[in-house]
Coordinates of C-alpha atoms in Angstrom, one line a residue:
X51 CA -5.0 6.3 38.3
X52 CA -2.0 6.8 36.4
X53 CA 0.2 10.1 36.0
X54 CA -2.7 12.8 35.3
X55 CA -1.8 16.3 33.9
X56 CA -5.6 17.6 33.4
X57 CA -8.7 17.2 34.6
X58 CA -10.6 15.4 32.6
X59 CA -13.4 13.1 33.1
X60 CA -14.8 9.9 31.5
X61 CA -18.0 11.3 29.7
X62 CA -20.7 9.3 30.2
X63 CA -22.3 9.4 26.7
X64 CA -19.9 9.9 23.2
X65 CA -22.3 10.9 20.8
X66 CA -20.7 10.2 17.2
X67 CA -22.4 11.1 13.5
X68 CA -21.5 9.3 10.8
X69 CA -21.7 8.6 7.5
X70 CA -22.5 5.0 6.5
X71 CA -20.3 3.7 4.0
X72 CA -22.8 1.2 2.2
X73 CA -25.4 4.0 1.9
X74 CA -24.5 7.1 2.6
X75 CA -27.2 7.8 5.1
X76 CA -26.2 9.9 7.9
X77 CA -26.0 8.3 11.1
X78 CA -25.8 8.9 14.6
X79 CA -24.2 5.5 17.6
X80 CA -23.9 6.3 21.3
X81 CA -21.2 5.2 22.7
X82 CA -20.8 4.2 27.1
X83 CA -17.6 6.2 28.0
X84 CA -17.1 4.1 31.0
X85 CA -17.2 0.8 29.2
X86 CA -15.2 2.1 26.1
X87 CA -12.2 2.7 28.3
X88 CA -12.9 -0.4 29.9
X89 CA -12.9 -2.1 26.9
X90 CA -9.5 -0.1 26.1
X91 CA -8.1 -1.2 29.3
X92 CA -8.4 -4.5 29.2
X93 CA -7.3 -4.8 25.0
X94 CA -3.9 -2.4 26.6
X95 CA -3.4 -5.3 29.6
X96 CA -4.1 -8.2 27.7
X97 CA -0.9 -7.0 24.9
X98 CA 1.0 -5.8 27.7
X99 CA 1.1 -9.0 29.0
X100 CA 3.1 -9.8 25.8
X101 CA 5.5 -7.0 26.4
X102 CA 3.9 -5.1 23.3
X103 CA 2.7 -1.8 22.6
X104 CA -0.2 -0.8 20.7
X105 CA -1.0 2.2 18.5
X106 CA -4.1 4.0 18.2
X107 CA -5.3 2.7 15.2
X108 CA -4.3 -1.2 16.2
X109 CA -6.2 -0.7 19.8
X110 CA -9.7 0.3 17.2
X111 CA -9.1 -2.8 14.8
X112 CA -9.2 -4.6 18.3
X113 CA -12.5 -2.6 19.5
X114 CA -14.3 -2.9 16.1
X115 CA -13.3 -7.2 16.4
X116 CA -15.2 -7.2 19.5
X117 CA -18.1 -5.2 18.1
X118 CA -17.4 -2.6 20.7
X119 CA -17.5 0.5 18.5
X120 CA -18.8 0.6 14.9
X121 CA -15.8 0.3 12.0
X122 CA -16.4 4.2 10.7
X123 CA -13.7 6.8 10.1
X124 CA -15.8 9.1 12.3
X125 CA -15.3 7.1 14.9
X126 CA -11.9 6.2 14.7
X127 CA -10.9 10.1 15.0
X128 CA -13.0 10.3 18.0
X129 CA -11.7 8.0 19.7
X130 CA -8.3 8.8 18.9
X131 CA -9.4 12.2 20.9
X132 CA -10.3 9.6 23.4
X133 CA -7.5 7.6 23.7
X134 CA -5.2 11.2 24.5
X135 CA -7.8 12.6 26.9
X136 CA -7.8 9.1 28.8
X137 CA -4.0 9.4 29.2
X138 CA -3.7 13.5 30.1
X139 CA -6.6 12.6 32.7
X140 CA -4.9 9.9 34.3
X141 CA -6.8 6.9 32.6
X142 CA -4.3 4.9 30.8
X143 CA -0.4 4.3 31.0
X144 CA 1.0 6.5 28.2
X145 CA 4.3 4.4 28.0
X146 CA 1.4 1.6 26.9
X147 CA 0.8 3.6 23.2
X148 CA 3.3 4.4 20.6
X149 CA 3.5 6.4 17.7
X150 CA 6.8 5.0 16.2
X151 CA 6.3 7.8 13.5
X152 CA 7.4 10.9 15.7
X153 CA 10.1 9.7 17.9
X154 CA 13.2 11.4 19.2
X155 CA 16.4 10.4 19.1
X156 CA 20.0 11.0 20.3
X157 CA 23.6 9.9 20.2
X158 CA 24.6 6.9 22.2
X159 CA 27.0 8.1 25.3
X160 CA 28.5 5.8 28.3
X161 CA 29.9 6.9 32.0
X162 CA 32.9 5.2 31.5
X163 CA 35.0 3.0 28.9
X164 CA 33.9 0.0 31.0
X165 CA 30.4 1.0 30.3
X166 CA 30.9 1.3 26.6
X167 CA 32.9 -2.2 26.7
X168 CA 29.2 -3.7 28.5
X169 CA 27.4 -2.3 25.7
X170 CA 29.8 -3.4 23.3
X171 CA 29.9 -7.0 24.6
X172 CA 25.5 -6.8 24.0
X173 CA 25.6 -5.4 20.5
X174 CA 28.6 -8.1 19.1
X175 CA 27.6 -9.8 16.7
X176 CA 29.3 -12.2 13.8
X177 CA 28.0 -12.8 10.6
X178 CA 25.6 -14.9 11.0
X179 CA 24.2 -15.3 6.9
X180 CA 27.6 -15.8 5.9
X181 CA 27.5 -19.3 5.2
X182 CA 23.3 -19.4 4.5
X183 CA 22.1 -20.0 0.6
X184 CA 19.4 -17.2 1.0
X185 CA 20.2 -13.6 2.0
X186 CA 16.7 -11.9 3.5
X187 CA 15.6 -8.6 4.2
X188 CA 11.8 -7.5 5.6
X189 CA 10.0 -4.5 4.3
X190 CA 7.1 -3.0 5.7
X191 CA 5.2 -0.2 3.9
X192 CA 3.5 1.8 7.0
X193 CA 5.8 2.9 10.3
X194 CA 3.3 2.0 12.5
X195 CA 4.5 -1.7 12.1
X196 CA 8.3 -1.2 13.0
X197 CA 7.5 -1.9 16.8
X198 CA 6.3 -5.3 16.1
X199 CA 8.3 -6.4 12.9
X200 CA 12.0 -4.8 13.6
X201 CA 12.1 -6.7 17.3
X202 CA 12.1 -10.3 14.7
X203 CA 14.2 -8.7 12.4
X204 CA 16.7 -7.8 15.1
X205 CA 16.6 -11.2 16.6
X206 CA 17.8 -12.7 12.9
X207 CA 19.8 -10.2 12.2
X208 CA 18.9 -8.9 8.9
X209 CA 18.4 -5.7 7.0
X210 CA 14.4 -3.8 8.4
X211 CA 13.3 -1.1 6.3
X212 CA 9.3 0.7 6.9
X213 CA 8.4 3.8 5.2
X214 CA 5.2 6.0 4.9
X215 CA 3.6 4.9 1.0
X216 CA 6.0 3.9 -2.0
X217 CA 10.0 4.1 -0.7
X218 CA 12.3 6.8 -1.9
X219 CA 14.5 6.7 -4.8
X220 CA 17.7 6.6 -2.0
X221 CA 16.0 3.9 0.0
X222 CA 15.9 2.1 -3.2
X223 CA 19.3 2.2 -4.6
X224 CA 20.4 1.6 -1.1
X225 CA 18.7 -1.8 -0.9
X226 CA 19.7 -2.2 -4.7
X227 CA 23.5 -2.3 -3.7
X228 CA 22.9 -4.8 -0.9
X229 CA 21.4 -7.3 -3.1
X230 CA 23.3 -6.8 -6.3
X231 CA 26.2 -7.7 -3.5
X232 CA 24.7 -10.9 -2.3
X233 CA 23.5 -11.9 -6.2
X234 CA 27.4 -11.8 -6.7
X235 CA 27.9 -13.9 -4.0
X236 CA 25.8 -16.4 -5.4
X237 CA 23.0 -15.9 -3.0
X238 CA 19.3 -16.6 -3.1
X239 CA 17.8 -13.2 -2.4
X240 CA 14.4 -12.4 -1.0
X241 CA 12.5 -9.7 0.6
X242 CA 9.9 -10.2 2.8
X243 CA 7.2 -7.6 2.5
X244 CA 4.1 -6.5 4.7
X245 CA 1.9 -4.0 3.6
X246 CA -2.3 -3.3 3.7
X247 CA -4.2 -5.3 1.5
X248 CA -5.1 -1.8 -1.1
X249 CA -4.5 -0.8 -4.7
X250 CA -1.1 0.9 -3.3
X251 CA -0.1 -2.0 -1.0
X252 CA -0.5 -4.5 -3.6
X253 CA 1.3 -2.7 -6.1
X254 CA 4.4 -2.3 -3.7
X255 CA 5.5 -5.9 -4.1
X256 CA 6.2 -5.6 -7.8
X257 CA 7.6 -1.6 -7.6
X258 CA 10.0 -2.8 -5.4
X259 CA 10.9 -6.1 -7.7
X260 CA 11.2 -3.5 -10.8
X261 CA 12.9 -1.0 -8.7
X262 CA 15.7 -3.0 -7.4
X263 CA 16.1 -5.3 -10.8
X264 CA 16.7 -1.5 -12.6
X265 CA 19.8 -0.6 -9.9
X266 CA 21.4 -4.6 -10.4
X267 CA 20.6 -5.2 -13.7
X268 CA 23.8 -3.8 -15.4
X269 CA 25.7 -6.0 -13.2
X270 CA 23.8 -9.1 -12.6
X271 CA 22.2 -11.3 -15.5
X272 CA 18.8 -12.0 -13.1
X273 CA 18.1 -15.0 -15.3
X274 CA 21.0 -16.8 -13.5
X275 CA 20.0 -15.7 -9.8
X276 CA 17.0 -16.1 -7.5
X277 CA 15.2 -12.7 -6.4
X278 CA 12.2 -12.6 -5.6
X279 CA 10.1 -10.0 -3.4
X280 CA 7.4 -12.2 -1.1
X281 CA 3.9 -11.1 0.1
X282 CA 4.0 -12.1 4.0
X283 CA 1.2 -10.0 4.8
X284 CA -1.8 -8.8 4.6
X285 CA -3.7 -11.0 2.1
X286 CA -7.0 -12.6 1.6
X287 CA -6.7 -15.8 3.5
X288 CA -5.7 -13.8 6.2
X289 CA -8.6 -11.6 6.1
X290 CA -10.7 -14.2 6.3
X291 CA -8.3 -16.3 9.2
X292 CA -8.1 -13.3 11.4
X293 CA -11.4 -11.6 10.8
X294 CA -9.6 -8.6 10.0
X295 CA -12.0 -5.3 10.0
X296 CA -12.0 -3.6 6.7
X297 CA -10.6 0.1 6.7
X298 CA -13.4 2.5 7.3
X299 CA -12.2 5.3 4.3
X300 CA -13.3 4.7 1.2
X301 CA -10.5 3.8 -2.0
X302 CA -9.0 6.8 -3.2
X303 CA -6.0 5.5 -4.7
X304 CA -5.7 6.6 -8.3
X305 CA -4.6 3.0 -9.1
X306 CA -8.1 1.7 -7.5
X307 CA -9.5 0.4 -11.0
X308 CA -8.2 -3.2 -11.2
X309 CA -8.3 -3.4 -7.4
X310 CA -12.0 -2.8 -7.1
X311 CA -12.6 -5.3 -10.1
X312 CA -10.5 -8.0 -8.2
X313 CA -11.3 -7.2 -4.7
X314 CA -14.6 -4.7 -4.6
X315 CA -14.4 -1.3 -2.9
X316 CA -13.4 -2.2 0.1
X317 CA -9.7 -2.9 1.9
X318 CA -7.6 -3.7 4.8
X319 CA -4.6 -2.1 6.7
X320 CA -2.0 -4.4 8.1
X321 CA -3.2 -2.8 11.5
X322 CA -6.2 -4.9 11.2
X323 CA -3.7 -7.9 11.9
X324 CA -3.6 -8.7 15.9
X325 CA -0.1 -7.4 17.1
X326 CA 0.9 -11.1 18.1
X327 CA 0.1 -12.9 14.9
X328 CA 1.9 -10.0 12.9
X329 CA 4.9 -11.2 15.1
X330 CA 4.1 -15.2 14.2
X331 CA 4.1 -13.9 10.6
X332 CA 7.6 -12.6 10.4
X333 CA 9.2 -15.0 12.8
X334 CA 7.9 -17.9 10.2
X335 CA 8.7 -16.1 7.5
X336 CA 12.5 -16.0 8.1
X337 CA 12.5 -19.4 9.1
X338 CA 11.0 -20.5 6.0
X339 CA 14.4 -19.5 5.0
X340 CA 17.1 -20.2 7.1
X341 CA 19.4 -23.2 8.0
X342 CA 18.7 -22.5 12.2
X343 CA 21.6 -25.2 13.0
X344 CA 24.2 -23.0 10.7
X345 CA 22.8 -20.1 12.4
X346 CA 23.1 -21.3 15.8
X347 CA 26.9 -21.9 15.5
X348 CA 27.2 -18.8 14.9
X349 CA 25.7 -17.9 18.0
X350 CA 27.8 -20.2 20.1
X351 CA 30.3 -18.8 18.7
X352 CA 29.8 -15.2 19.7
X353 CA 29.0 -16.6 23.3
X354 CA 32.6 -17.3 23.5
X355 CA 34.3 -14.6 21.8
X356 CA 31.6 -11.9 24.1
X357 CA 32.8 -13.8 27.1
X358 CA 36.6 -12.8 26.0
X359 CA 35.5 -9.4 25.4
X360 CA 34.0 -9.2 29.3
X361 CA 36.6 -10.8 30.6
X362 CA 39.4 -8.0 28.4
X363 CA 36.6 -5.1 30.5
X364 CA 37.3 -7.0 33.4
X365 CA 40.6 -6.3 33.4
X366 CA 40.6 -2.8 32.1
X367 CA 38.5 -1.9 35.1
X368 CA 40.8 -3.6 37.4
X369 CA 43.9 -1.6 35.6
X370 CA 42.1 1.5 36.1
X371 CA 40.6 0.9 39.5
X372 CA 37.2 2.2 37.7

């Protein structure tokens, strides 16, 4: 048992209505309580093992794969009541789900200047694009898949932005001044862009394309320069590759007509995508773009100057008898 704060038991029986999407027949599935957090458990252990966390709507793509619980909105609600009763009674690890859309956050502090130097000598880093044709930044329409995508976009060092829907005009002219910046440098730009495979999601790749060409336009003739904004994720092929649930609401989106012509009436969040082969995505997707031996003198680089840098703390601390 893990950390338990009420007393809850597994219920034996989850009895869940539902309406069925193809027919709209009211429905009713029982579902085993034991062996649903069984089932939980061992989807938690096996991504744990890959040092990643899971969010409650990426743990039910994983349950409706295995045909352990029926793809329904009805369901996916209830067990998202699940999944927090499981963890207040003691069931499951809570540090094992995240909800990277309410998080906390505070100022960075240190014990002592030798402290500060340590974390100084971790965050160094040069500027590793500097000398690279393309300049690259990743996008990713839903929060939910910052936890997975900003860890690679750390590790290559380049811009991460997510947001909840279509991005704000500030995020926008933000992003604009970055690339008309690199344009002027005579860079290759592209942004790599995950989003859900919907009317909205779709739509994204070429509002961002018109949005950033309006803030650079005035100062960059876009005929002479490469920019381009690049669907990584989630598209058909996919769907079919990963065997990627559809989402269980129906289309609302006001922009739903050519979609459903194209498509049909049904669609797919990004969360359908296994956590790991979101990951294989990105990493591929920025080396589809990079010069890695150019990139990794860069790195050697900042080995040597971070080893002057812990050797100056060294010293300080040896000054100050800290």
């Amino acid at each position: 048992m893990e950390e338990q704060f009420r007393n809850w038991k597994v219920p034996k029986q989850i009895k869940i209505s539902y309406k069925d999407p193809d027919t709209s027949e009211r429905k009713k599935v029982i579902l085993d309580g034991v062996a649903l957090l069984k089932s939980i458990s061992a989807t938690i252990k096996a991504y744990d093992e890959l040092n990643l966390k899971l969010t409650n709507r990426e743990i039910y793509y994983q349950l409706v794969k295995e045909n352990t619980i029926p793809n329904v909105i009805e369901v996916y609600k209830r067990m998202c009541v699940f999944l927090t009763d499981a963890r207040y009674g003691g069931y499951l690890d809570w540090d094992a789900i995240e909800d990277r859309s309410r998080n906390a956050e505070m100022p960075a502090e240190w014990d002592s200047v030798k402290d500060l130097i340590s974390s100084a000598v971790y965050s160094y880093r040069l500027p590793r694009w500097k000398n690279q044709e393309y300049y690259i930044e990743m996008y990713c329409e839903k929060e939910a898949g910052e936890g997975k995508l900003k860890p690679v976009a750390d590790k290559y060092h380049i811009h991460f932005g997510a947001n909840k829907g279509y991005s704000s005009a500030s995020m926008m002219y933000q992003m604009g001044q970055r690339i008309k910046e690199q344009l002027q440098n005579h860079k290759k730009v592209v942004i790599l862009y995950f989003g859900d495979h919907d009317p909205s999601g779709l739509d994204m790749i070429r509002d961002i394309k018109d949005r950033i060409t309006e803030f650079v336009k005035n100062d960059v003739d876009l005929e002479e320069y490469y920019f381009e904004v690049m669907s990584i994720a989630l598209n058909r092929k996919q769907i079919v590759q990963y065997n990627c649930p559809p989402n269980p609401a129906k289309i609302t989106d006001p922009r739903a007509k050519w979609y459903i012509k194209e498509h049909g009436k049904v669609s797919w969040e990004l969360d359908a995508l296994a956590p790991d082969v979101l990951i294989r995505l990105a990493e591929k997707s920025i080396l589809d773009y990079i010069d890695i031996d150019k990139y990794n003198a860069w790195i050697e680089l900042e080995k040597e100057q971070k080893q002057a840098l812990k050797e100056f703390g060294e010293e300080l601390d040896e000054e100050d008898g800290l």
